[in-house]
């Protein structure tokens, strides 16, 4: 009896049902970290931030993602421990790796990367990027807070090891096995279980599920030369993970509406920061504990005057009166720095003022740009890549074969599909306006800035990048275009530039970077609007139609339609199409109570015959 009681009182593992990995085992040790305020906080932080406003199925949170990463971390570490006992991977190693996977996102702020990727740089503009606060630093702070508040017994060396695993920095604990740092945060090639989980989870929840066999990849993992390698048979599977990462960034994470709402939320937080002290909580774990996506509801429910501006922005989000993207362009990765320098809100504003400052002549007479300020213009650059910026991530992954399981090599041409891109990174340039009334004006200003650049600055940039890759200039490249040629940069006022730009010939695609230059300078016909265009939100489009005569039920317009007034339900009813309907006789279908069904009656009549 005493033994049974001891067995019943002993801590047991529990299981949770996950849509991605099915049943996940939560060990008692892992539960001591999971059942805390610090970890439960992640239930209130969206995994994909504002993407949920566009993909309504993408409502998953950091909570379930971290559990999934802990699960995969334990599986991979346990597989290495079992399949390669000579590596001396211990149960303690497996446990630390699993805890690191569970706690790796403890430091994420509201709307995940929106907070540390966009809000923090705005509040700390003079802090260098290497010294800036990141969610990884926040995770270490919250991990220490979790251990301290919940009195978790853990060796100090183990605690430092877990924090180093979260950061992916082996040099902080050089006595530990270096290949274990490839599991949670792989700085070598970016291929880690964090990526395995979020790619599968984000795709599934957004309704774009991918068929990537993660279990097979984990089972093929093998440590060679102190790094995790994979079977060459899985090279296409691994490449698909990298390709899917790029597609998710292009299709979901940088969607124009999600990006617009990101900037609106940033403005909400910046406006409320002075009153709520949001940025002051970065080094205060108790205060940071309460900083989640729910801050939007906190601001919305407030009545203080200091948060009035923030409340108005929240209301705009709720009513879909959003910032609007006026134009976009996909740029080659090599041009990112030049474009950031030349295409700025200030240059766009200057172009608008130059073109529309005089109302007596030309296009400016039809457009009122008064009131447009620098803060109304947003120029966003989003880098989208396969996981290692401009490099092919598979160049950094090592593979082995069944015939030579103890030797590893990088995959070469012919080892996997040739149907892959020649470049692995690009930049999405998006221009937004905070005031939809200036939609056409801001677009005209942006296009004037691009036109004023002309082809030559971009040609020199592309040529420099090309020389950097090849080591010598392309001998087929012709001499620079002279200033008096038809392709020379237009000069004069912005209006003159816009007019002369239309006559520019296409840049030959044989010129280094020529094809991308011509695409940059070419106006986007799919987004082009008149400078006087003003975007009207869906809510504002619901205006009451003008009536021709009145009545208690509505106003009768042409064609016999009844238009809604404040006294009716608001629906539009077509009256002329409602003719008189002939009444039908249903008595033939009526049955007496208790009479047999038609089927039974038919069977009975057949038996009589």
GROMACS .gro file of C-alpha atoms in nm, residues 24-230:
model
  207
   24UNK     CA    1   0.377   1.586  -2.718
   25UNK     CA    2   0.514   1.456  -2.390
   26UNK     CA    3   0.572   1.714  -2.118
   27UNK     CA    4   0.810   1.575  -1.858
   28UNK     CA    5   0.776   1.674  -1.490
   29UNK     CA    6   1.098   1.874  -1.520
   30UNK     CA    7   0.965   2.063  -1.822
   31UNK     CA    8   0.635   2.122  -1.641
   32UNK     CA    9   0.816   2.312  -1.367
   33UNK     CA   10   0.912   2.571  -1.628
   34UNK     CA   11   0.589   2.557  -1.827
   35UNK     CA   12   0.352   2.608  -1.532
   36UNK     CA   13   0.482   2.953  -1.444
   37UNK     CA   14   0.366   3.309  -1.498
   38UNK     CA   15   0.665   3.378  -1.718
   39UNK     CA   16   0.587   3.101  -1.966
   40UNK     CA   17   0.206   3.127  -1.954
   41UNK     CA   18   0.250   3.490  -2.060
   42UNK     CA   19   0.329   3.360  -2.410
   43UNK     CA   20  -0.037   3.259  -2.452
   44UNK     CA   21  -0.108   3.629  -2.510
   45UNK     CA   22   0.156   3.697  -2.775
   46UNK     CA   23   0.067   3.615  -3.135
   47UNK     CA   24   0.326   3.409  -3.316
   48UNK     CA   25   0.278   3.603  -3.640
   49UNK     CA   26   0.193   3.941  -3.494
   50UNK     CA   27  -0.039   4.136  -3.723
   51UNK     CA   28  -0.061   3.860  -3.986
   52UNK     CA   29  -0.368   3.742  -3.793
   53UNK     CA   30  -0.552   4.052  -3.920
   54UNK     CA   31  -0.522   3.911  -4.274
   55UNK     CA   32  -0.505   3.532  -4.229
   56UNK     CA   33  -0.773   3.468  -3.969
   57UNK     CA   34  -0.649   3.114  -3.907
   58UNK     CA   35  -0.305   3.238  -3.801
   59UNK     CA   36  -0.418   3.288  -3.442
   60UNK     CA   37  -0.151   3.068  -3.283
   61UNK     CA   38   0.071   3.207  -3.011
   62UNK     CA   39   0.431   3.183  -2.893
   63UNK     CA   40   0.307   2.943  -2.625
   64UNK     CA   41   0.241   2.647  -2.854
   65UNK     CA   42   0.539   2.726  -3.077
   66UNK     CA   43   0.776   2.701  -2.779
   67UNK     CA   44   0.625   2.370  -2.673
   68UNK     CA   45   0.677   2.243  -3.028
   69UNK     CA   46   1.041   2.357  -3.028
   70UNK     CA   47   1.100   2.188  -2.691
   71UNK     CA   48   0.951   1.867  -2.833
   72UNK     CA   49   1.173   1.870  -3.143
   73UNK     CA   50   1.478   1.967  -2.936
   74UNK     CA   51   1.430   1.667  -2.711
   75UNK     CA   52   1.372   1.434  -3.008
   76UNK     CA   53   1.688   1.546  -3.189
   77UNK     CA   54   1.911   1.540  -2.880
   78UNK     CA   55   1.774   1.198  -2.777
   79UNK     CA   56   1.829   1.061  -3.128
   80UNK     CA   57   2.194   1.169  -3.124
   81UNK     CA   58   2.239   1.024  -2.775
   82UNK     CA   59   2.098   0.687  -2.883
   83UNK     CA   60   2.247   0.655  -3.232
   84UNK     CA   61   2.597   0.781  -3.146
   85UNK     CA   62   2.679   0.674  -2.790
   86UNK     CA   63   3.046   0.753  -2.848
   87UNK     CA   64   2.958   1.124  -2.829
   88UNK     CA   65   2.870   1.083  -2.459
   89UNK     CA   66   2.549   1.287  -2.476
   90UNK     CA   67   2.398   1.266  -2.129
   91UNK     CA   68   2.043   1.291  -1.997
   92UNK     CA   69   2.145   1.625  -1.852
   93UNK     CA   70   2.242   1.746  -2.201
   94UNK     CA   71   1.906   1.637  -2.342
   95UNK     CA   72   1.720   1.807  -2.058
   96UNK     CA   73   1.909   2.137  -2.096
   97UNK     CA   74   1.851   2.141  -2.472
   98UNK     CA   75   1.477   2.076  -2.423
   99UNK     CA   76   1.449   2.354  -2.162
  100UNK     CA   77   1.633   2.592  -2.395
  101UNK     CA   78   1.385   2.507  -2.671
  102UNK     CA   79   1.094   2.569  -2.435
  103UNK     CA   80   1.225   2.903  -2.307
  104UNK     CA   81   1.391   3.043  -2.620
  105UNK     CA   82   1.108   3.295  -2.685
  106UNK     CA   83   1.035   3.406  -2.328
  107UNK     CA   84   1.157   3.756  -2.412
  108UNK     CA   85   0.926   3.830  -2.704
  109UNK     CA   86   0.726   4.148  -2.663
  110UNK     CA   87   0.381   4.238  -2.798
  111UNK     CA   88   0.319   4.113  -3.152
  112UNK     CA   89   0.652   3.927  -3.149
  113UNK     CA   90   0.907   4.078  -3.389
  114UNK     CA   91   0.709   4.402  -3.421
  115UNK     CA   92   0.828   4.496  -3.072
  116UNK     CA   93   1.203   4.436  -3.088
  117UNK     CA   94   1.238   4.478  -3.464
  118UNK     CA   95   1.041   4.804  -3.506
  119UNK     CA   96   0.939   4.960  -3.173
  120UNK     CA   97   1.273   4.929  -2.993
  121UNK     CA   98   1.479   5.094  -3.272
  122UNK     CA   99   1.234   5.387  -3.265
  123UNK     CA  100   1.278   5.434  -2.891
  124UNK     CA  101   1.656   5.383  -2.903
  125UNK     CA  102   1.764   5.553  -3.228
  126UNK     CA  103   2.114   5.638  -3.104
  127UNK     CA  104   2.199   5.291  -2.973
  128UNK     CA  105   2.414   5.083  -3.207
  129UNK     CA  106   2.250   4.770  -3.341
  130UNK     CA  107   2.497   4.536  -3.168
  131UNK     CA  108   2.414   4.694  -2.831
  132UNK     CA  109   2.039   4.719  -2.889
  133UNK     CA  110   1.789   4.521  -2.686
  134UNK     CA  111   1.667   4.203  -2.857
  135UNK     CA  112   1.414   3.939  -2.765
  136UNK     CA  113   1.702   3.693  -2.711
  137UNK     CA  114   1.838   3.921  -2.438
  138UNK     CA  115   1.487   3.950  -2.301
  139UNK     CA  116   1.456   3.570  -2.297
  140UNK     CA  117   1.765   3.541  -2.078
  141UNK     CA  118   1.628   3.806  -1.841
  142UNK     CA  119   1.291   3.634  -1.816
  143UNK     CA  120   1.457   3.293  -1.773
  144UNK     CA  121   1.651   3.419  -1.471
  145UNK     CA  122   1.330   3.573  -1.335
  146UNK     CA  123   1.141   3.245  -1.389
  147UNK     CA  124   1.402   3.038  -1.204
  148UNK     CA  125   1.423   3.283  -0.916
  149UNK     CA  126   1.052   3.344  -0.861
  150UNK     CA  127   0.952   2.977  -0.883
  151UNK     CA  128   1.243   2.846  -0.674
  152UNK     CA  129   1.347   2.601  -0.944
  153UNK     CA  130   1.645   2.395  -0.840
  154UNK     CA  131   1.903   2.421  -1.115
  155UNK     CA  132   2.280   2.422  -1.115
  156UNK     CA  133   2.436   2.758  -1.201
  157UNK     CA  134   2.644   2.601  -1.477
  158UNK     CA  135   2.332   2.440  -1.626
  159UNK     CA  136   2.154   2.774  -1.616
  160UNK     CA  137   2.438   2.944  -1.805
  161UNK     CA  138   2.444   2.655  -2.051
  162UNK     CA  139   2.071   2.694  -2.124
  163UNK     CA  140   2.105   3.069  -2.178
  164UNK     CA  141   2.399   3.012  -2.412
  165UNK     CA  142   2.191   2.759  -2.608
  166UNK     CA  143   1.912   3.017  -2.641
  167UNK     CA  144   2.160   3.272  -2.775
  168UNK     CA  145   2.339   3.015  -2.993
  169UNK     CA  146   2.678   3.122  -2.854
  170UNK     CA  147   2.905   2.829  -2.777
  171UNK     CA  148   3.197   3.050  -2.670
  172UNK     CA  149   3.004   3.144  -2.355
  173UNK     CA  150   3.028   2.783  -2.234
  174UNK     CA  151   3.325   2.639  -2.427
  175UNK     CA  152   3.336   2.323  -2.215
  176UNK     CA  153   3.000   2.209  -2.357
  177UNK     CA  154   2.959   2.003  -2.674
  178UNK     CA  155   2.953   2.247  -2.965
  179UNK     CA  156   2.717   2.042  -3.186
  180UNK     CA  157   2.441   2.084  -2.927
  181UNK     CA  158   2.432   2.452  -3.025
  182UNK     CA  159   2.311   2.351  -3.372
  183UNK     CA  160   1.978   2.233  -3.229
  184UNK     CA  161   1.789   2.538  -3.096
  185UNK     CA  162   1.965   2.843  -3.246
  186UNK     CA  163   2.198   2.733  -3.525
  187UNK     CA  164   2.431   3.021  -3.614
  188UNK     CA  165   2.627   2.799  -3.855
  189UNK     CA  166   2.363   2.757  -4.127
  190UNK     CA  167   2.030   2.857  -3.971
  191UNK     CA  168   1.892   2.502  -3.988
  192UNK     CA  169   1.749   2.437  -3.642
  193UNK     CA  170   1.436   2.299  -3.477
  194UNK     CA  171   1.303   2.651  -3.420
  195UNK     CA  172   1.279   2.687  -3.797
  196UNK     CA  173   1.142   2.333  -3.836
  197UNK     CA  174   0.852   2.415  -3.606
  198UNK     CA  175   0.756   2.765  -3.714
  199UNK     CA  176   0.765   2.685  -4.086
  200UNK     CA  177   0.535   2.387  -4.041
  201UNK     CA  178   0.313   2.563  -3.785
  202UNK     CA  179   0.279   2.898  -3.962
  203UNK     CA  180   0.205   2.730  -4.296
  204UNK     CA  181  -0.056   2.501  -4.143
  205UNK     CA  182  -0.233   2.768  -3.940
  206UNK     CA  183  -0.245   3.011  -4.233
  207UNK     CA  184  -0.403   2.744  -4.453
  208UNK     CA  185  -0.095   2.683  -4.669
  209UNK     CA  186   0.024   2.354  -4.523
  210UNK     CA  187   0.351   2.218  -4.662
  211UNK     CA  188   0.451   1.856  -4.699
  212UNK     CA  189   0.790   1.850  -4.524
  213UNK     CA  190   0.878   1.532  -4.337
  214UNK     CA  191   1.042   1.678  -4.027
  215UNK     CA  192   1.059   1.340  -3.851
  216UNK     CA  193   1.262   1.193  -4.136
  217UNK     CA  194   1.506   1.484  -4.127
  218UNK     CA  195   1.556   1.450  -3.751
  219UNK     CA  196   1.611   1.076  -3.781
  220UNK     CA  197   1.877   1.128  -4.047
  221UNK     CA  198   2.073   1.374  -3.829
  222UNK     CA  199   2.427   1.262  -3.751
  223UNK     CA  200   2.717   1.442  -3.583
  224UNK     CA  201   3.035   1.453  -3.793
  225UNK     CA  202   3.327   1.692  -3.748
  226UNK     CA  203   3.152   1.834  -3.442
  227UNK     CA  204   2.846   1.954  -3.634
  228UNK     CA  205   2.506   1.809  -3.718
  229UNK     CA  206   2.493   1.665  -4.070
  230UNK     CA  207   2.212   1.501  -4.268
   0.00000   0.00000   0.00000
